[in-house]
Each structure stands twice: as structure tokens, then as C-alpha cells.
Amino acid sequence: MEEALVRAVLFGTPILLAALGALLAERSGVVNLGVEGIMALSALAAFAAALGAGPWVGAVAGVGAGVLLSLFLGLFAITLRANPFVAGLAVAALGLGASGILGKRYEGVPLENPLPEVPLALLSLLLAFLLHLLLYRSRFGLYLRSVGENPKAADLFGVGVEGVRYLALGLGGGLIGLGGAYLSLAYRPSWTDGMTSGLGWVAIALVILAAWEPLRAVFGAYLFGLLFFLQFRLQGSVPIPSEAFAAMPYLLVILVLALSGRSRAPRALGQPFERGR
Amino acid sequence: MRKLVWLLALLLGMGLAQGEKLKACFIYVGPVGDAGWTYAHDVGRKKAEAALPWLETRYVESVPEAQALPVIDRFVKEGCQVIFATSFGYMEAVLEAAKKYPDVIFAHATGFKRAPNVATYMADFYQVYYLNGLAAGALTKTGKVGYVAAFPIPEVKRHINAFALGVRAVNPKAQVLVRWINAWYDPAKAREATEALLSQGADVFAFTEDTPTVIQTAAKKGAYSFGHYTPMLKFAPDHVVSGQIVHWDVIYIDFLKKVKEGVYTAKNLQNVDYFWLLQHKAVEMGADYGVPINPKHVPLLQKAKMRVAGKEVAVYDRIMALLKDMSSPKPTFDPFTGPIRDRKGVVRIPAGRKATLEELLTMEWAAPGVVGDWPGEPK
């Protein structure tokens, strides 16, 4: 049982970080569907940097890559007012594709000095609390939420809507990048194409499941981690076929999504802001 | 200067006259950088090209099964004379294309359907798995060996069974705990399945998945493991004992040479099926190329004893003797030699005979000692 809780936390950590990143952007009204690609490219950047300059530099590189790719998404979704959903999917594809091509020479290369998982897991937990405080106890959080709920009103009160959105998207990208770095530097200290294996998409679903609350995201991420572990822990000892087990975490996510239908998204989510319209 | 130009022209002319390069083209299901299946095929392609001066190759990677036919069309248009299709899922497309292009030679990896211009080929690990099973049986202290398995298909079941037979030959009470991840490539699942097995007491690991995840995870807890498909020693130098390594180039070179010599034509491949093993050098037992057993673990395996035909021998000596035998042109030993019962007690291979190729390729039963879910297990 203790083992299961440890696994829940350690496997939940990259999902939590990515979900926190997406959540932060969404509270400001920007949808980030690029999470999977951002994680993948960050994982690669982190791994490449770690080989040359050590794992902690690698982690910073992962965060940096996450910020940059998210700001790139912002260019389309915020400044150019492109359809944010399409732009997000494009960034997801771009990140996955680019990491696959650029990462070829890192395939099959071991990482000598991986990062320890436990401190990173604790850090991500701390970040969830900090994000909660940021959203509800700081002036910036007030601006951020108001931009996500009613950008026109926020604009009238003198809040720079686009600036706040860029900041939220960029900071969120850093969290997603840290999630990617966790994968390639700690969880599985090596690089392979497609190593995010869908965790980014799970994180996006988790934001809705958590009703856009950082502390609920903690619970959701660990629940997913627990179920993921249990499917293998219980396989063979209960008469459920392994294929059904494999679907269980995802089925649960869908179920909770269906049940959490009442939770309300930020009102201006996915709407590009244009002054005077 | 002018002389040099003439010389170059002369060389070019000779090259053209000699010309007649054989063009072989490869369809890959994954990216060549996947470090697993497709990567290994591409290493084979490159080695064949390096070994055969008259060979010219091309490849297309990440071809979904539904896209195989258009890719073949393109290959034929570009003058490919031999086409290697390297995924089970291409089987129907290959047979269809073979009808459309009766003069092109096709070879399909892991398939079982042939035609006058379609051969099949496979480099198989079951002997190597048995040998690794012997080592695993000797190394486990808890009596629980973990196996993280991809899909419950005959190939994977054959490998797990061979492995389990090896484990039990050394340690008759040991268990092989199997966990299915239902994916060829999914490092997250491989990691958590390994963690689950570790928490259930497994202390030695083998697996079928295209990354070194199981090895890395096992090593963190000090558990031994066996690499898969490519050399994986570098990922955990103190914990990788041995592993299964493939050499597709051996098959590619042999096949292409026979095409070049006219032994294989587009009319006589109906019965050409490569099921190549240790004796053909298509596979290797090793933690790394040329390292059958990690030197760090040799003393442990020398100390461990097992009974063979009533006599006590060191597990290490047994492994090396069998490896030598099965690598020789005429092996006398085969892991699937009867009598073999499945884990329910049903006789699957009668005493005194070896499993037929057919029995190997359609294996669904589970060997004694295998513990866990086993989809498709016969009643």
C-alpha cells in the first residue's frame, strides 16, 4: 500500500506539473492544447542540456523550452487571434515532430547522473500550493482571473489583457517544461521519440477534472498515478483482463469528467481578446 | 588537370559499365530512431549496404499499415527490385502488391503468408531467452522473476515460455510473474509495471518493450535485468546480466546475395521462409555485442549450481555449453524438447521430440511457473 502511494505521487508528478501549467493559462482565458508537444520538446531540451552541462542545467533548459514554445503559441492565439484550439493542436504536433527529428542522436544514450525524483515531486506539490496562493491571494492573481472571466471589464480597469495572458501562458509553459524535464531526467533518465506517451493529453483533461483549481489538480494527478500503478499491481491477481485494466485510468477520467459537468470554465476561455469589440 | 578529368571519366564509365546495382527498398513501421524494432532493421540495412558493393538501398519510415501499398507503388516506380516490408501488419498489402508487380521480389518480416514472389523472414530469440532464463533462475533470491510483456501474441508467449523453462531448469520452484502492458512501446507503462513487480518481490527482470525503461527501473532497486533487442549494458552497467540482441543484416545479406546470384527469383519464393536463430548468427545472447554475460556477474553464475542429467554443473558452464551448441551448424539441444507440460498439466510437446515450427509459431499455452493473466490460454 505504501508502495502504491509512492508510485501515485511519483508518476502523478509529471501529469501534475503539466496540468498546473495548462491550468494557469486557462485561468487567464488562453487554451493550451499544445501540452503534449511542449512536454516532448522540453524533455528533449532538458536531456540534451543535461548531457552537456549536468542535470540541473538540463531542468532549467526544459523549463526554458516550455516557456518559449508556449510564448510561440501565444503569438498565434493571443496576438494574431488565430483559433486557439487549432493553434494549440499545431503546437502539439510541432513539438512532437520537432523533438522526434532533433532527438534522433540522443536515442540510446544513457544519462549518467539523473535527477532524484522525490525532491522534484515535493517541488511540484509546493508549486501547486504557490499557484493556489498566486491565484487567490495576490493582486496578479486577481488580474489574471478577471482577464479569464471578463477581459473587457479588466481592460476597462486598466489591466493589460494581452500582457497578463502572455505571462500566464509563459509561466504555465515553464511548469509544463518542468514536467517534460522530469520525464527525461528523473522518471526515465533517457530520451526516446514520443516518450511523453499521451501524458500531456491526460493533463489537459485533468484541468477540467480539477475544475481549474490547482489543489484539486494535485488530487486528480495522484489518483491517475495510483490507478496507473494498480493496473499492473492487480493484474493477474483479480479476474479482470489486462486490456480492461489498461483502459481503466482513462475510463475513470471520462467518468469524472462526465460527473463534473457542473464545474465552470473561466468565462472567456478560448476567446481571443480584441479591444473595442 | 586534364588527365584527372579523363581518369574520372574513365572511372565513371567503368562504374556505369559495371553498373547494374541491385536496388532494395525497405518499408519501416516506426521511426528509424526508435532504438528498438525499426532501428534494428535500419542497422541491418546499413550493414548490408556496406557489405555488398552492388547494393543500393532506400527506405521510408513511419509508414502506417494502411499506407503500405502507395509506398510500394512509389518504390516500384523508382525501380526497386527487392522490397522488404518490416512489420507484421503489412502482410495483406504485400500480398496484394506482389500480385500487381509479379516481377518484383518481396520479403515480409514476421509474416506467415507467402507467394511465388513473396518470402518471409524472422530472427527469433527463443533459444536466447532460454539461456537468459537459466541465468535468471540462478540469480533470483526471492524466487520471483519479473517479465514485462508487450502483447499476448504467440511470439511473445513463446519467448516468455522459453525464458520460464530456463528459470525452472535451475530453480524448480521459481515463478515468472508476467505483466502485460499491451504496447510495443510505452515507457511509462513499462516503468509502472516494473515498479508493480518490484513491490511484489521480483528481483530479476526480462521484458519485451522498445526502451531500456525496465532495466533502468530495476537497477534503481538493485535488481538484475536482461536487455532486449539492442545492447543495453550502458544503461545499467552493474545490473544488466545479458540480453537478446538481433542481427537483421545477416538475413538481409544472405537474401540479397541469393537474389543477385539468381538463386531467388520472383518465381520460386513460395517456400522461402527464414526462421533464423543462434546457429545462423541472426541473434546473439549478450549484454553488449560480443559480451554474452556481463563479466561482473560471471562469478555469481559460476557459483550457482544446477542438475543436468543427474550431474551437478555450474549454471555458467551450462549456459556457455548450450550457447556453443546452439550456435553450431548442427545443434543438438532445443529448449522446446518434450516432454513439456503447460502450467495446467496438459502435455504440449510429447517426450522425445522437438516442437515443430508450426507449434512454435502458434504457441498459446503457458509454461509451468508462469504466474499471471494469460489471454488466449487454451483450456
XYZ file of C-alpha atoms in Angstrom:
656
model
C 0.000 0.000 0.000
C 2.792 2.360 0.896
C 4.400 1.446 -2.400
C 1.193 2.329 -4.251
C 1.090 5.777 -2.640
C 4.706 6.417 -3.540
C 4.016 5.414 -7.127
C 0.872 7.543 -7.212
C 2.920 10.590 -6.278
C 5.975 9.863 -8.422
C 4.037 9.014 -11.572
C 1.476 11.714 -10.841
C 4.178 14.388 -10.737
C 4.718 14.990 -14.497
C 0.948 14.969 -15.003
C 0.510 17.423 -12.148
C 3.151 19.795 -13.460
C 1.690 19.759 -16.966
C -1.841 20.187 -15.630
C -0.789 23.137 -13.449
C 0.801 24.739 -16.498
C -2.289 24.309 -18.629
C -4.493 25.426 -15.749
C -2.614 28.663 -15.238
C -3.007 29.585 -18.908
C -6.675 28.670 -18.908
C -7.462 30.782 -15.885
C -6.312 33.741 -17.974
C -8.569 32.640 -20.809
C -5.979 31.009 -23.088
C -6.489 27.394 -24.044
C -3.230 25.490 -24.298
C -3.750 22.285 -26.276
C -0.052 22.122 -27.072
C 0.867 20.485 -23.752
C 1.904 17.133 -25.229
C 4.243 18.738 -27.761
C 5.614 21.247 -25.252
C 6.394 18.416 -22.844
C 8.094 16.409 -25.577
C 10.309 19.263 -26.749
C 11.122 20.246 -23.156
C 12.048 16.667 -22.339
C 14.460 16.698 -25.264
C 15.911 20.125 -24.448
C 16.376 19.053 -20.845
C 18.065 15.807 -21.824
C 20.370 17.421 -24.373
C 21.403 20.148 -21.939
C 21.861 17.661 -19.111
C 24.295 15.605 -21.186
C 26.487 18.621 -21.728
C 26.089 20.641 -18.582
C 24.571 18.482 -15.868
C 21.038 17.601 -14.843
C 20.086 20.811 -13.057
C 21.066 22.896 -16.072
C 19.011 20.387 -18.010
C 15.985 21.078 -15.845
C 16.393 24.809 -16.457
C 16.671 24.165 -20.200
C 13.478 22.122 -20.068
C 11.657 24.946 -18.311
C 13.065 27.429 -20.830
C 11.950 25.342 -23.795
C 8.475 25.117 -22.262
C 8.298 28.895 -21.850
C 9.497 29.578 -25.384
C 7.169 27.143 -27.113
C 4.225 28.434 -25.062
C 5.031 32.019 -25.991
C 5.171 30.884 -29.607
C 1.648 29.551 -29.145
C 0.752 32.906 -27.594
C 1.909 34.696 -30.713
C -0.828 32.938 -32.677
C -3.507 32.531 -30.021
C -3.168 35.951 -28.354
C -1.562 38.443 -30.714
C -2.673 37.142 -34.106
C -6.019 35.971 -32.708
C -5.896 32.661 -34.512
C -8.275 29.940 -33.418
C -6.611 28.923 -30.134
C -7.684 25.296 -30.433
C -6.169 24.882 -33.883
C -3.052 26.786 -32.836
C -2.692 24.553 -29.759
C -3.024 21.365 -31.766
C -0.479 22.710 -34.227
C 1.958 23.373 -31.393
C 1.376 19.856 -30.055
C 2.182 18.390 -33.473
C 5.129 20.730 -33.924
C 6.649 19.859 -30.553
C 6.233 16.130 -31.057
C 7.571 16.217 -34.606
C 10.471 18.532 -33.908
C 11.546 16.593 -30.832
C 11.413 13.373 -32.852
C 13.694 14.759 -35.545
C 16.061 16.716 -33.304
C 16.215 13.925 -30.759
C 17.469 11.206 -33.090
C 21.035 11.399 -31.934
C 20.026 11.117 -28.284
C 18.275 7.784 -28.766
C 20.025 5.036 -26.880
C 22.252 7.454 -24.951
C 22.224 6.843 -21.203
C 22.161 9.726 -18.723
C 24.946 9.278 -16.196
C 23.552 11.426 -13.408
C 19.754 11.542 -13.316
C 17.806 13.901 -11.066
C 16.256 12.462 -7.909
C 12.500 12.049 -8.248
C 11.391 12.711 -4.696
C 12.613 16.332 -4.374
C 11.033 17.132 -7.731
C 7.762 15.569 -6.612
C 7.851 17.685 -3.443
C 8.694 20.753 -5.508
C 5.709 20.164 -7.772
C 3.469 19.855 -4.733
C 4.864 23.132 -3.420
C 4.278 24.742 -6.811
C 0.638 23.681 -6.676
C 0.245 25.491 -3.348
C 2.090 28.521 -4.646
C -0.143 28.604 -7.679
C -3.171 28.488 -5.419
C -1.822 31.431 -3.434
C -0.938 33.270 -6.609
C -4.451 32.902 -7.968
C -6.378 33.757 -4.812
C -4.065 35.777 -2.592
C -2.206 38.081 -4.941
C -3.087 41.116 -6.952
C -1.692 39.467 -10.051
C -3.982 36.502 -9.429
C -6.957 38.837 -9.277
C -5.970 40.400 -12.582
C -5.368 37.009 -14.084
C -8.738 35.662 -13.067
C -10.548 38.783 -14.183
C -8.854 38.561 -17.563
C -10.059 34.993 -17.831
C -13.601 35.844 -16.762
C -14.230 39.172 -18.355
C -11.361 40.619 -20.365
C -13.393 43.680 -21.424
C -14.057 44.699 -17.862
C -10.454 44.027 -16.908
C -9.349 46.156 -19.822
C -11.599 48.988 -18.696
C -9.959 48.848 -15.276
C -6.596 49.222 -16.929
C -5.350 45.654 -16.817
C -3.211 44.784 -19.834
C -5.158 41.763 -21.049
C -2.636 40.519 -23.563
C 0.285 41.042 -21.216
C -1.366 39.079 -18.440
C -2.276 36.306 -20.844
C 1.261 36.080 -22.183
C 2.603 35.953 -18.647
C 0.170 33.211 -17.617
C 0.844 31.190 -20.751
C 4.603 31.603 -20.396
C 4.714 30.737 -16.689
C 2.445 27.784 -17.391
C 4.772 26.719 -20.181
C 7.598 26.688 -17.655
C 5.621 24.281 -15.470
C 4.834 22.054 -18.448
C 8.512 22.183 -19.394
C 9.472 21.090 -15.897
C 7.078 18.170 -16.336
C 8.873 17.226 -19.550
C 12.250 17.563 -17.856
C 11.036 15.322 -15.017
C 10.278 12.623 -17.606
C 13.637 12.627 -19.361
C 15.871 13.450 -16.383
C 14.253 11.648 -13.452
C 11.312 9.399 -14.226
C 13.059 7.661 -17.100
C 16.525 9.110 -17.456
C 16.900 8.741 -21.230
C 15.349 10.060 -24.404
C 13.155 8.333 -26.968
C 10.792 9.683 -29.569
C 7.246 10.015 -28.242
C 8.272 9.359 -24.652
C 5.510 11.613 -23.307
C 3.129 8.853 -24.475
C -0.072 10.853 -24.054
C 0.556 12.290 -20.585
C 0.057 15.803 -21.965
C -3.444 14.944 -23.112
C -4.217 13.429 -19.738
C -3.046 16.686 -18.150
C -5.433 18.706 -20.327
C -8.329 16.501 -19.257
C -7.162 16.809 -15.679
C -7.561 20.607 -15.776
C -11.275 20.175 -16.423
C -11.499 17.349 -13.910
C -9.899 19.641 -11.331
C -12.397 22.393 -12.155
C -9.479 24.790 -12.778
C -8.360 24.553 -9.124
C -4.639 23.832 -8.517
C -5.237 21.886 -5.321
C -7.815 19.656 -6.942
C -5.307 19.010 -9.741
C -2.965 17.552 -7.120
C -5.630 15.107 -6.092
C -6.511 14.214 -9.695
C -2.913 13.683 -10.789
C -2.181 11.376 -7.876
C -5.410 9.493 -8.454
C -4.382 8.888 -12.039
C -0.930 7.809 -10.895
C -2.428 5.413 -8.382
C -4.762 3.802 -10.909
C -1.958 3.531 -13.440
C 0.186 1.668 -10.947
C -2.649 -0.502 -9.681
C -3.489 -1.805 -13.149
C -0.158 -3.641 -13.082
C -0.126 -4.375 -9.360
C -3.510 -6.085 -9.523
C -3.114 -7.701 -12.934
C -3.170 -11.435 -12.567
C -4.485 -11.416 -9.006
C -8.017 -10.337 -9.921
C -10.015 -11.876 -12.774
C -10.038 -8.779 -14.986
C -8.325 -8.988 -18.390
C -5.208 -6.864 -18.789
C -6.737 -4.939 -21.699
C -9.585 -3.765 -19.482
C -7.070 -2.712 -16.842
C -5.186 -0.679 -19.383
C -8.290 1.334 -20.167
C -9.204 1.899 -16.529
C -7.364 5.164 -15.778
C -8.771 6.728 -18.923
C -12.259 5.449 -18.275
C -12.081 6.961 -14.826
C -11.026 10.303 -16.266
C -14.006 10.233 -18.653
C -16.327 9.220 -15.850
C -15.186 12.010 -13.577
C -15.392 14.452 -16.455
C -18.974 13.411 -17.054
C -19.800 13.776 -13.372
C -18.030 17.091 -13.014
C -20.238 18.647 -15.667
C -21.233 21.379 -13.238
C -17.761 22.799 -12.831
C -17.493 26.042 -14.702
C -14.709 27.058 -17.032
C -13.336 30.620 -16.998
C -15.951 32.576 -18.913
C -13.638 33.979 -21.566
C -11.783 30.693 -22.114
C -10.746 30.280 -25.714
C -11.911 33.710 -26.799
C -9.285 35.942 -28.324
C -9.463 39.446 -26.918
C -9.732 42.450 -29.126
C -10.196 45.826 -27.615
C -13.426 47.575 -28.562
C -15.302 44.553 -29.809
C 44.233 18.579 -64.547
C 43.023 17.317 -67.874
C 44.450 13.899 -67.034
C 42.493 13.870 -63.838
C 39.283 14.652 -65.675
C 39.952 11.816 -68.122
C 40.702 9.497 -65.277
C 37.477 10.459 -63.549
C 35.532 9.986 -66.765
C 37.153 6.606 -67.221
C 36.305 5.564 -63.675
C 32.743 6.788 -64.126
C 32.474 4.849 -67.360
C 33.762 1.727 -65.658
C 31.333 2.268 -62.862
C 28.437 2.550 -65.290
C 29.571 -0.451 -67.289
C 29.938 -2.463 -64.118
C 26.698 -0.781 -63.029
C 23.638 -2.888 -62.634
C 23.197 -2.144 -58.992
C 20.561 -4.119 -57.191
C 18.038 -1.770 -55.641
C 16.491 -2.933 -52.394
C 13.885 -0.813 -50.596
C 12.639 -1.003 -47.022
C 9.291 -0.072 -45.511
C 9.503 0.699 -41.804
C 6.559 0.904 -39.457
C 8.276 3.228 -36.969
C 10.915 5.939 -36.992
C 14.488 4.707 -37.556
C 15.443 6.380 -34.282
C 13.126 4.322 -32.083
C 16.060 2.401 -30.579
C 14.067 -0.786 -30.987
C 12.455 -2.665 -33.854
C 12.802 -0.219 -36.739
C 16.191 0.955 -35.545
C 17.484 -2.614 -35.629
C 16.168 -3.164 -39.163
C 17.830 0.032 -40.291
C 21.134 -1.037 -38.772
C 20.705 -4.242 -40.804
C 20.032 -2.268 -43.967
C 23.130 -0.108 -43.475
C 25.349 -3.100 -42.776
C 24.045 -4.863 -45.885
C 24.781 -1.794 -47.968
C 28.291 -1.594 -46.539
C 28.925 -5.290 -47.181
C 27.517 -5.500 -50.698
C 29.096 -3.005 -53.109
C 26.495 -3.720 -55.772
C 23.643 -2.896 -53.437
C 21.694 0.323 -53.364
C 19.008 0.861 -50.720
C 16.210 3.229 -49.918
C 13.766 3.366 -47.067
C 10.578 5.073 -45.956
C 9.961 5.246 -42.215
C 6.844 5.533 -40.059
C 4.572 4.022 -42.704
C 1.135 3.221 -41.247
C -0.169 -0.152 -42.290
C -2.872 1.371 -44.478
C -0.232 3.384 -46.355
C 1.969 0.436 -47.302
C 0.513 -0.010 -50.792
C 1.092 3.567 -52.018
C 4.645 3.376 -50.692
C 5.216 0.124 -52.582
C 3.798 1.724 -55.745
C 6.297 4.526 -55.364
C 9.156 2.103 -54.719
C 8.335 0.098 -57.857
C 8.162 3.276 -59.921
C 11.592 4.202 -58.631
C 12.971 0.889 -59.775
C 13.135 -1.142 -56.567
C 13.765 -4.768 -57.420
C 13.561 -6.126 -53.874
C 11.159 -4.741 -51.284
C 11.436 -5.579 -47.586
C 8.294 -4.947 -45.553
C 9.241 -4.971 -41.894
C 6.004 -5.159 -39.982
C 3.502 -7.942 -39.429
C 0.688 -5.552 -40.310
C 1.944 -5.117 -43.886
C 1.122 -8.730 -44.719
C -2.030 -8.204 -46.810
C -0.630 -5.143 -48.572
C 2.488 -7.085 -49.538
C 0.491 -9.968 -50.987
C -1.691 -7.568 -52.942
C 1.309 -5.683 -54.264
C 3.017 -8.960 -55.164
C 0.119 -9.789 -57.480
C 0.241 -6.333 -59.005
C 4.002 -6.480 -59.569
C 4.862 -10.124 -60.357
C 8.450 -9.275 -61.301
C 9.328 -7.573 -58.035
C 10.713 -9.655 -55.173
C 9.092 -9.096 -51.788
C 10.185 -10.241 -48.366
C 7.926 -9.814 -45.369
C 9.262 -9.855 -41.822
C 7.313 -11.927 -39.262
C 4.614 -12.904 -41.761
C 3.298 -16.376 -42.487
C 1.732 -15.920 -45.943
C 3.948 -16.449 -48.968
C 3.622 -16.296 -52.786
C 5.919 -17.060 -55.751
C 7.475 -13.614 -55.301
C 6.944 -13.198 -51.531
C 9.315 -14.727 -48.976
C 9.022 -14.411 -45.197
C 11.721 -13.960 -42.576
C 12.232 -13.659 -38.849
C 15.179 -13.585 -36.446
C 13.940 -15.335 -33.333
C 15.034 -15.100 -29.727
C 13.515 -18.169 -28.073
C 16.833 -20.002 -27.622
C 18.462 -16.888 -26.200
C 15.537 -16.431 -23.836
C 16.030 -19.953 -22.521
C 19.705 -19.249 -21.790
C 18.828 -15.965 -20.106
C 16.197 -17.855 -18.130
C 18.920 -20.147 -16.775
C 20.855 -17.106 -15.587
C 17.725 -15.503 -14.128
C 16.878 -18.691 -12.250
C 20.332 -18.688 -10.733
C 20.284 -15.017 -9.760
C 16.867 -14.690 -8.133
C 16.914 -14.716 -4.352
C 13.192 -14.277 -3.847
C 12.302 -16.973 -6.376
C 10.286 -14.364 -8.267
C 11.381 -13.291 -11.730
C 9.518 -10.426 -13.371
C 8.563 -10.252 -17.039
C 7.138 -7.052 -18.514
C 5.444 -8.221 -21.698
C 4.162 -6.327 -24.740
C 1.206 -8.063 -26.401
C -0.148 -11.564 -25.701
C 0.672 -12.966 -29.156
C 2.363 -16.320 -29.913
C 5.792 -14.748 -30.468
C 5.871 -13.073 -27.059
C 4.344 -16.129 -25.372
C 6.980 -18.378 -26.964
C 9.694 -16.128 -25.576
C 8.215 -15.992 -22.084
C 7.779 -19.775 -22.088
C 11.351 -20.396 -23.185
C 12.522 -17.978 -20.510
C 10.379 -19.679 -17.845
C 11.636 -23.138 -18.866
C 15.165 -21.860 -18.355
C 14.350 -20.319 -14.973
C 12.733 -23.556 -13.803
C 15.582 -25.724 -15.073
C 17.812 -24.037 -12.493
C 15.265 -23.187 -9.838
C 12.297 -25.592 -9.996
C 10.243 -23.586 -7.507
C 10.770 -20.160 -9.046
C 7.922 -18.159 -10.518
C 7.886 -15.912 -13.558
C 5.471 -13.079 -12.826
C 4.127 -11.723 -16.123
C 2.551 -8.298 -16.551
C 1.115 -7.238 -19.924
C 1.400 -3.600 -20.961
C -0.408 -4.094 -24.296
C 2.042 -1.901 -26.191
C 5.313 -2.406 -28.067
C 6.453 0.999 -26.999
C 5.258 2.674 -23.815
C 7.977 3.622 -21.353
C 5.513 4.895 -18.733
C 3.670 1.579 -18.653
C 6.938 -0.350 -18.673
C 8.123 1.690 -15.704
C 4.972 1.223 -13.610
C 4.680 -2.464 -14.492
C 8.255 -2.924 -13.296
C 7.510 -0.996 -10.102
C 4.485 -3.209 -9.502
C 6.576 -6.354 -9.951
C 9.307 -4.979 -7.689
C 6.745 -4.331 -4.976
C 5.615 -7.935 -5.345
C 9.116 -9.181 -4.721
C 10.550 -9.768 -8.193
C 14.322 -9.293 -8.181
C 15.302 -10.262 -11.744
C 13.700 -8.845 -14.899
C 13.230 -9.573 -18.569
C 10.898 -7.753 -20.933
C 9.553 -7.044 -24.401
C 9.332 -3.284 -24.910
C 11.345 -0.981 -27.128
C 13.165 1.074 -24.478
C 15.607 0.388 -21.615
C 12.992 1.520 -19.066
C 12.669 -1.837 -17.310
C 16.439 -2.043 -16.918
C 16.730 1.470 -15.500
C 13.833 0.934 -13.103
C 15.089 -2.438 -11.896
C 18.624 -1.145 -11.392
C 17.398 1.618 -9.064
C 16.254 -1.092 -6.660
C 19.317 -3.229 -7.240
C 17.501 -5.846 -9.336
C 19.164 -7.693 -12.215
C 17.833 -7.470 -15.739
C 18.284 -8.672 -19.306
C 18.433 -6.251 -22.232
C 16.178 -6.578 -25.225
C 16.725 -6.168 -28.948
C 19.759 -3.875 -28.833
C 22.744 -3.871 -26.440
C 21.585 -2.169 -23.232
C 24.521 -2.718 -20.919
C 25.343 1.000 -20.819
C 22.019 1.837 -19.169
C 22.868 -0.103 -16.018
C 26.419 -1.496 -16.204
C 26.180 -3.172 -12.788
C 22.779 -4.769 -13.256
C 22.389 -5.867 -16.879
C 23.390 -9.530 -16.862
C 22.828 -10.379 -20.509
C 20.121 -9.931 -23.107
C 18.769 -10.667 -26.542
C 20.387 -8.887 -29.498
C 19.228 -9.070 -33.113
C 21.301 -9.055 -36.329
C 18.911 -8.480 -39.211
C 21.853 -7.758 -41.521
C 22.726 -11.466 -41.553
C 19.372 -12.252 -43.119
C 19.411 -9.240 -45.436
C 22.866 -10.017 -46.772
C 22.087 -13.688 -47.324
C 18.804 -12.942 -49.049
C 20.178 -10.205 -51.289
C 23.209 -12.263 -52.285
C 20.914 -15.065 -53.383
C 18.832 -12.616 -55.374
C 21.949 -11.245 -57.045
C 23.172 -14.749 -57.864
C 19.806 -15.657 -59.315
C 19.071 -18.305 -56.687
C 15.992 -16.402 -55.616
C 13.760 -15.113 -58.375
C 10.263 -13.707 -58.499
C 9.020 -17.215 -59.204
C 10.470 -19.500 -56.554
C 9.883 -17.884 -53.159
C 6.730 -19.783 -52.251
C 8.628 -21.897 -49.715
C 11.352 -19.484 -48.698
C 10.934 -18.789 -45.014
C 13.819 -17.670 -42.828
C 13.298 -18.510 -39.176
C 16.824 -17.757 -38.164
C 18.277 -18.499 -34.767
C 21.617 -18.653 -32.958
C 23.125 -21.095 -35.443
C 22.557 -18.599 -38.271
C 24.050 -15.754 -36.201
C 20.837 -13.790 -36.726
C 20.537 -13.354 -32.967
C 23.045 -13.080 -30.174
C 22.979 -13.637 -26.437
C 24.596 -10.644 -24.826
C 24.675 -7.668 -22.530
C 26.574 -5.999 -25.360
C 27.915 -7.096 -28.756
C 30.373 -9.900 -28.092
C 29.706 -9.953 -24.329
C 27.466 -12.987 -23.710
C 27.428 -12.394 -19.956
C 28.418 -9.263 -18.085
C 31.836 -10.154 -16.570
C 30.645 -8.677 -13.255
C 28.096 -11.471 -12.901
C 30.133 -14.399 -14.159
C 31.383 -15.418 -10.665
C 27.784 -15.498 -9.367
C 26.742 -17.796 -12.172
C 29.809 -19.980 -11.682
C 28.893 -20.399 -8.026
C 25.272 -21.293 -8.798
C 24.720 -24.977 -9.496
C 22.047 -26.914 -11.342
C 21.391 -30.555 -12.099
C 21.708 -31.740 -15.680
C 21.040 -35.443 -16.327
C 21.776 -36.254 -12.688
C 25.063 -34.398 -12.558
C 25.722 -31.118 -10.810
C 27.118 -28.400 -13.054
C 27.718 -24.689 -12.719
C 24.961 -22.618 -14.320
C 27.588 -20.568 -16.109
C 29.129 -23.679 -17.682
C 25.708 -24.937 -18.716
C 24.819 -21.630 -20.378
C 28.100 -21.450 -22.258
C 27.887 -25.103 -23.352
C 24.343 -24.688 -24.654
C 25.199 -21.380 -26.293
C 28.055 -23.066 -28.100
C 25.880 -25.998 -29.102
C 23.003 -23.908 -30.409
C 25.421 -21.607 -32.233
C 26.983 -24.554 -34.051
C 25.832 -25.646 -37.525
C 24.113 -28.729 -36.117
C 22.638 -28.003 -32.692
C 21.690 -30.978 -30.554
C 19.806 -29.031 -27.892
C 16.494 -27.201 -28.203
C 14.613 -25.596 -25.294
C 11.273 -26.876 -26.562
C 12.123 -30.568 -26.442
C 9.495 -32.835 -24.859
C 8.182 -33.822 -22.522
C 6.820 -30.359 -21.828
C 3.578 -29.772 -19.999
C 1.856 -26.419 -19.752
C 1.090 -24.821 -16.390
C -2.240 -26.662 -16.230
C -0.530 -30.022 -16.638
C -1.530 -30.690 -20.246
C 1.239 -32.284 -22.329
C 2.100 -29.799 -25.075
C 5.211 -31.404 -26.529
C 5.459 -35.188 -26.165
C 8.601 -36.837 -24.845
C 11.472 -37.303 -27.221
C 10.603 -34.760 -29.871
C 11.183 -31.109 -30.576
C 8.450 -28.573 -31.109
C 7.707 -28.131 -34.804
C 7.990 -24.740 -36.453
C 4.200 -24.700 -36.633
C 3.954 -25.342 -32.880
C 6.457 -22.590 -32.169
C 4.655 -20.062 -34.329
C 1.216 -20.716 -32.880
C 2.166 -21.159 -29.215
C -0.648 -20.080 -26.879
C -0.096 -22.190 -23.737
C 1.788 -21.023 -20.641
C 4.817 -22.850 -19.259
C 4.907 -24.106 -15.655
C 5.995 -21.371 -13.273
C 4.382 -18.597 -15.281
C 2.105 -16.621 -12.974
C -0.369 -14.011 -14.110
C -3.055 -13.243 -16.634
C -2.552 -15.121 -19.938
C -5.047 -14.019 -22.595
C -5.922 -16.764 -25.060
C -4.746 -19.589 -22.802
C -6.083 -22.906 -24.114
C -8.453 -24.801 -21.811
